[in-house]
Coordinates of N, CA, C and O in Angstrom, one line a residue:
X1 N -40.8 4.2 5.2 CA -40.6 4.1 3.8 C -39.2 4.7 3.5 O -38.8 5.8 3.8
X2 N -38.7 3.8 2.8 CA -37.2 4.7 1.8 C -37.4 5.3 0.9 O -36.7 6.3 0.9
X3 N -37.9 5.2 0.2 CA -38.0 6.1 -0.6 C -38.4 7.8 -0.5 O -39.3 8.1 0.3
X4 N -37.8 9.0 -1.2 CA -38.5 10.1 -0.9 C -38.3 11.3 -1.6 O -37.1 11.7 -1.7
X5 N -39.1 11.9 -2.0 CA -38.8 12.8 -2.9 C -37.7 13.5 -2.9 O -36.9 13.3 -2.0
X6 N -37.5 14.3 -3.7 CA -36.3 15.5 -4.2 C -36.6 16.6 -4.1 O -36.1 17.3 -4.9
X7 N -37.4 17.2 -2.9 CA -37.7 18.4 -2.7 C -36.8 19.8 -2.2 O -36.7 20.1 -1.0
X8 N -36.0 20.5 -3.4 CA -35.3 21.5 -2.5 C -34.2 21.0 -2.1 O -33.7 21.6 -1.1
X9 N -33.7 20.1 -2.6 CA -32.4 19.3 -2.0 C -31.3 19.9 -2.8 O -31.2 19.7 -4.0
X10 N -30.1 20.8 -1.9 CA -29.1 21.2 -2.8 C -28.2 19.5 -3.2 O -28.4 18.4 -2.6
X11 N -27.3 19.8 -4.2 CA -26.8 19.3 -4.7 C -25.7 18.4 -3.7 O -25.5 17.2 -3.4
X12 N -25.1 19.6 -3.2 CA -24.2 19.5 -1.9 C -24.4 17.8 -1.5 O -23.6 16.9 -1.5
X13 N -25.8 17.9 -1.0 CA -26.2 17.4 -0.2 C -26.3 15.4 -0.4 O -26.2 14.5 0.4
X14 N -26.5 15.4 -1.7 CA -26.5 14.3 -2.4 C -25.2 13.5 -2.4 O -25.0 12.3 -2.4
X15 N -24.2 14.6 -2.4 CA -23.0 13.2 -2.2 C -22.4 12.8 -3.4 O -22.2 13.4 -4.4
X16 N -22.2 11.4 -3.2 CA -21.7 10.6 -4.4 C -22.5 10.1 -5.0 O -22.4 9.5 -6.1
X17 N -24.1 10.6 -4.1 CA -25.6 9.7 -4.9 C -26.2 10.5 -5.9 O -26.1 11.8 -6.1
X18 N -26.7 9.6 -6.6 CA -27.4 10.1 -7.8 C -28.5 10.8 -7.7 O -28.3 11.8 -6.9
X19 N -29.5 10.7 -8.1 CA -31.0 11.5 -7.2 C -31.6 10.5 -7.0 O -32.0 10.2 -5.9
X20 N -31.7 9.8 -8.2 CA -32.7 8.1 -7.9 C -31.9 7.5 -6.8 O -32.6 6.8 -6.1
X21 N -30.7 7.8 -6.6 CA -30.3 6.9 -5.3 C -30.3 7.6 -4.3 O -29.8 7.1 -3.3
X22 N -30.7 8.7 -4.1 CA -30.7 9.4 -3.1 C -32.4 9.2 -2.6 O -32.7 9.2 -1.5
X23 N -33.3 9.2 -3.7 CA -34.4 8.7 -3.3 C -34.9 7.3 -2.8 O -35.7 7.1 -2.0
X24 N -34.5 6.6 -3.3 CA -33.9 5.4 -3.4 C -32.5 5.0 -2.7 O -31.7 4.9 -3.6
X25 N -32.0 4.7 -1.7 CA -31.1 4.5 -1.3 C -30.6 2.8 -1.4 O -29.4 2.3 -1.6
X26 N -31.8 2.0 -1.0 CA -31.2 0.3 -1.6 C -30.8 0.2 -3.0 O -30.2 -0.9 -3.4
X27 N -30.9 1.3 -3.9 CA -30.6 0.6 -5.3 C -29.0 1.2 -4.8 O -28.3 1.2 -5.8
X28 N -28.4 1.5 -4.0 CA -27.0 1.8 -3.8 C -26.1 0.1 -3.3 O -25.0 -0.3 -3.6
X29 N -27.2 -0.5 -2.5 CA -26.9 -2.2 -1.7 C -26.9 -3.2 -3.0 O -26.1 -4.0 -3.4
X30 N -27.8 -2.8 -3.4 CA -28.1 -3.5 -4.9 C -27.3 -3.2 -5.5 O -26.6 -4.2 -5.3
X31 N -26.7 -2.6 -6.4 CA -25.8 -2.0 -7.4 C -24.6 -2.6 -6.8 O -24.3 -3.4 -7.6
X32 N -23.7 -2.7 -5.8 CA -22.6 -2.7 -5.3 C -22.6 -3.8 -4.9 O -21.5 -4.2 -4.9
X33 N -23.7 -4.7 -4.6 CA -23.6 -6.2 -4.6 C -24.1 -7.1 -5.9 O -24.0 -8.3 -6.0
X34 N -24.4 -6.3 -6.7 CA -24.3 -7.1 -8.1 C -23.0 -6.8 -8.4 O -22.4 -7.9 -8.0
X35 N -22.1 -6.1 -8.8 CA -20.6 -5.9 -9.2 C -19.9 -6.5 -7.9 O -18.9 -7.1 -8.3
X36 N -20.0 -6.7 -6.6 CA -18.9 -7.2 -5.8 C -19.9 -8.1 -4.8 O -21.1 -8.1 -4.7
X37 N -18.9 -8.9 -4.1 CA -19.7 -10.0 -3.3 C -19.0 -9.5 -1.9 O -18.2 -8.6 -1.9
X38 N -19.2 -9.8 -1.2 CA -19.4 -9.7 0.3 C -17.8 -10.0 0.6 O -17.2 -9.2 1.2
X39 N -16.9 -11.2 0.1 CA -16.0 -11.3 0.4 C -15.1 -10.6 -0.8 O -14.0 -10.3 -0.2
X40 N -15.0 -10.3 -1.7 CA -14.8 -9.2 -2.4 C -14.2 -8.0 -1.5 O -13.0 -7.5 -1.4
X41 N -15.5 -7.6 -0.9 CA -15.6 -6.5 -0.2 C -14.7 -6.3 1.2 O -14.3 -5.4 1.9
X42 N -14.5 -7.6 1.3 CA -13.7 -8.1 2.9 C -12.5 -7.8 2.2 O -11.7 -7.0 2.7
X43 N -12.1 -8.6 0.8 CA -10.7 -8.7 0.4 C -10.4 -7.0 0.1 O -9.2 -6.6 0.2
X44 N -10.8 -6.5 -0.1 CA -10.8 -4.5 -0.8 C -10.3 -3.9 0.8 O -9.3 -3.2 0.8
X45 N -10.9 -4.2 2.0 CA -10.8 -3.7 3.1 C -9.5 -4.4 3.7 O -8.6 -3.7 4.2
X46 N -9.5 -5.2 3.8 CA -8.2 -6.1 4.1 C -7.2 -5.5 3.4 O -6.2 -5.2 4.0
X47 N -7.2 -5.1 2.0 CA -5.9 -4.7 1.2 C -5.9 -3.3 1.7 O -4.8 -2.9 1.8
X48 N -6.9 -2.3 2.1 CA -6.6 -1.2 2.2 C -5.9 -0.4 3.8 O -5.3 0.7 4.1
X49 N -6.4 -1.8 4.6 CA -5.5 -2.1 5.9 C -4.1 -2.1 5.5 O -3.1 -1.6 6.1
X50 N -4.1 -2.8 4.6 CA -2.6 -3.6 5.0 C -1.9 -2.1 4.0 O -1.0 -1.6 4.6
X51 N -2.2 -1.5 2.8 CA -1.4 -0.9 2.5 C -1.3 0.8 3.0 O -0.5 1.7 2.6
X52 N -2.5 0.8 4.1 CA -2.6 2.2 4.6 C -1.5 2.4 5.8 O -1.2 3.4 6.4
X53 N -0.8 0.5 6.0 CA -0.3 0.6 7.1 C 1.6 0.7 6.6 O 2.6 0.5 7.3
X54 N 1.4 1.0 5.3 CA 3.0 1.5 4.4 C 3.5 -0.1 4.5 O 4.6 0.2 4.1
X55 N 3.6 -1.3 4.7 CA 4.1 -2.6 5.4 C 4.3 -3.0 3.3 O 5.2 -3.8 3.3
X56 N 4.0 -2.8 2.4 CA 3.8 -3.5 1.4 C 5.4 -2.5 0.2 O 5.9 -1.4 0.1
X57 N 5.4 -4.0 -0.4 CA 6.4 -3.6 -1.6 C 6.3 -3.5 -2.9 O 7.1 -3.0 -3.7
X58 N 4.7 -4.0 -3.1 CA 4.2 -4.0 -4.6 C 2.8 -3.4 -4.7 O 2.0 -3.9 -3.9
X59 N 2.4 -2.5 -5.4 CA 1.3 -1.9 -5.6 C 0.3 -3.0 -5.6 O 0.5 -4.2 -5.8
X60 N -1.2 -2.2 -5.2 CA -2.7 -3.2 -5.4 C -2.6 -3.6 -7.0 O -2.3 -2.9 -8.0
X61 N -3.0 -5.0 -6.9 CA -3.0 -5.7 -8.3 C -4.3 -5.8 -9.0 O -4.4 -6.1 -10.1
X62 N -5.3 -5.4 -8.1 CA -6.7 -4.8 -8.9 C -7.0 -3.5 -8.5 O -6.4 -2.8 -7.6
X63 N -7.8 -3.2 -9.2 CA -8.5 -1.8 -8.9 C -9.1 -1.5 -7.7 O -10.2 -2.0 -7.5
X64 N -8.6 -0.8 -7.0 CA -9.4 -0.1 -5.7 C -10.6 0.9 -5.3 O -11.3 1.0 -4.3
X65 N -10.4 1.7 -6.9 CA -11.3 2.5 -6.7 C -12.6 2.4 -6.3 O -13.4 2.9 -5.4
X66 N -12.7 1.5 -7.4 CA -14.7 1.2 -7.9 C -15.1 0.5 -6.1 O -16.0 0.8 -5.3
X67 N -14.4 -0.2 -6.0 CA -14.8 -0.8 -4.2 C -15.1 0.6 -3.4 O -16.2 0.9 -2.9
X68 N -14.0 1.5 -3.2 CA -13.6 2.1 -2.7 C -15.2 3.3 -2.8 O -15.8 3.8 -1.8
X69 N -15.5 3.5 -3.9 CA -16.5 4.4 -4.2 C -18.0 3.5 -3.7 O -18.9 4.1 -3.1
X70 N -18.1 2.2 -4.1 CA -19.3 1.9 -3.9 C -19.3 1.6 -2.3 O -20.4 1.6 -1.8
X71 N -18.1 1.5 -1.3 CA -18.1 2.2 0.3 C -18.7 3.2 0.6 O -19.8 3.2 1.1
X72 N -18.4 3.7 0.4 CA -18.3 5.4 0.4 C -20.4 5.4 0.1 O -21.2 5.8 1.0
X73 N -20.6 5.0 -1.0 CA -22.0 5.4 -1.5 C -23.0 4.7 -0.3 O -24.0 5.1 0.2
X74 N -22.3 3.3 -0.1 CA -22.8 2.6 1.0 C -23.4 3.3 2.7 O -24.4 3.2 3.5
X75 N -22.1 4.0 2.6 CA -22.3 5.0 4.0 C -23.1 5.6 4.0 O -23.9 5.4 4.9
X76 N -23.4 7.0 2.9 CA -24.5 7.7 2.9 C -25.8 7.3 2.7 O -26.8 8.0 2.9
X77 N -25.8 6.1 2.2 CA -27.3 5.5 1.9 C -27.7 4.8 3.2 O -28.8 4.4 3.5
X78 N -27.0 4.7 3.7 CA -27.2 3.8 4.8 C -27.9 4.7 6.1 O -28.7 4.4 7.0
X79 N -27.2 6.0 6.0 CA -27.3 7.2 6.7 C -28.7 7.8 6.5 O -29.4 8.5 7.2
X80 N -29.0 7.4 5.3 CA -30.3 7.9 4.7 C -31.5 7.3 5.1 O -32.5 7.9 5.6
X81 N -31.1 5.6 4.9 CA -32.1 4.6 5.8 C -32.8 5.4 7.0 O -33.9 5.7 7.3
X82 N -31.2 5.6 7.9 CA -32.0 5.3 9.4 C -31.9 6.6 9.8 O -31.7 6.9 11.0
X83 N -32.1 7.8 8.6 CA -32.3 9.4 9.3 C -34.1 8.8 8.9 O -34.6 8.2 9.8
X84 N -34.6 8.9 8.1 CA -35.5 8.4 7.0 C -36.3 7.3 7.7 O -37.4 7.4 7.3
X85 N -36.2 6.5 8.5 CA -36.9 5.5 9.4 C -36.9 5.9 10.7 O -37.5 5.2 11.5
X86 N -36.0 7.0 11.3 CA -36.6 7.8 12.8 C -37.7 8.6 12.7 O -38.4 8.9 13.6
X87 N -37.9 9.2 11.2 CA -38.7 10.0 11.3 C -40.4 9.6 10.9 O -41.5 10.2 10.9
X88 N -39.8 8.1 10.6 CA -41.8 7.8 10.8 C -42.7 7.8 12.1 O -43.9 7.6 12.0

């Protein structure tokens, strides 16, 4: 099961997750694929290649952040899944 209580859990520990998403970890896959699509997500990574690699002359023409943060949330939830499914 994913889901799982909030027992004693410092803050620390939670991350960029919320508590419901920390108990909950798919509503992080959910949330981040209703706002962005798969190739979305390819195009955010692709631009962060190309401009991590100094090669560019004009700043990103959309917002990077919000991608950038629902990665990031992705990681830890994901981390959560399969700490959370070794231990059944």
């Amino acid at each position: 099961m994913v889901n799982t209580e909030l027992k004693g859990v410092s803050p620390l520990v939670l991350g960029l997750l919320s508590e419901k998403e920390y108990q909950n970890p798919l509503l992080v896959f959910k949330k981040a694929f209703k706002e962005y699509s798969i190739k979305e997500f390819d195009y955010f990574i692709s631009g962060m290649v190309y401009f991590s690699l100094g090669a560019y002359r004009n700043m990103p023409e959309r917002n990077i952040i919000n991608p950038y943060i629902h990665l990031t949330k992705m990681l830890d939830a994901a981390y959560l899944i399969i700490k959370r499914k070794g231990k059944k």
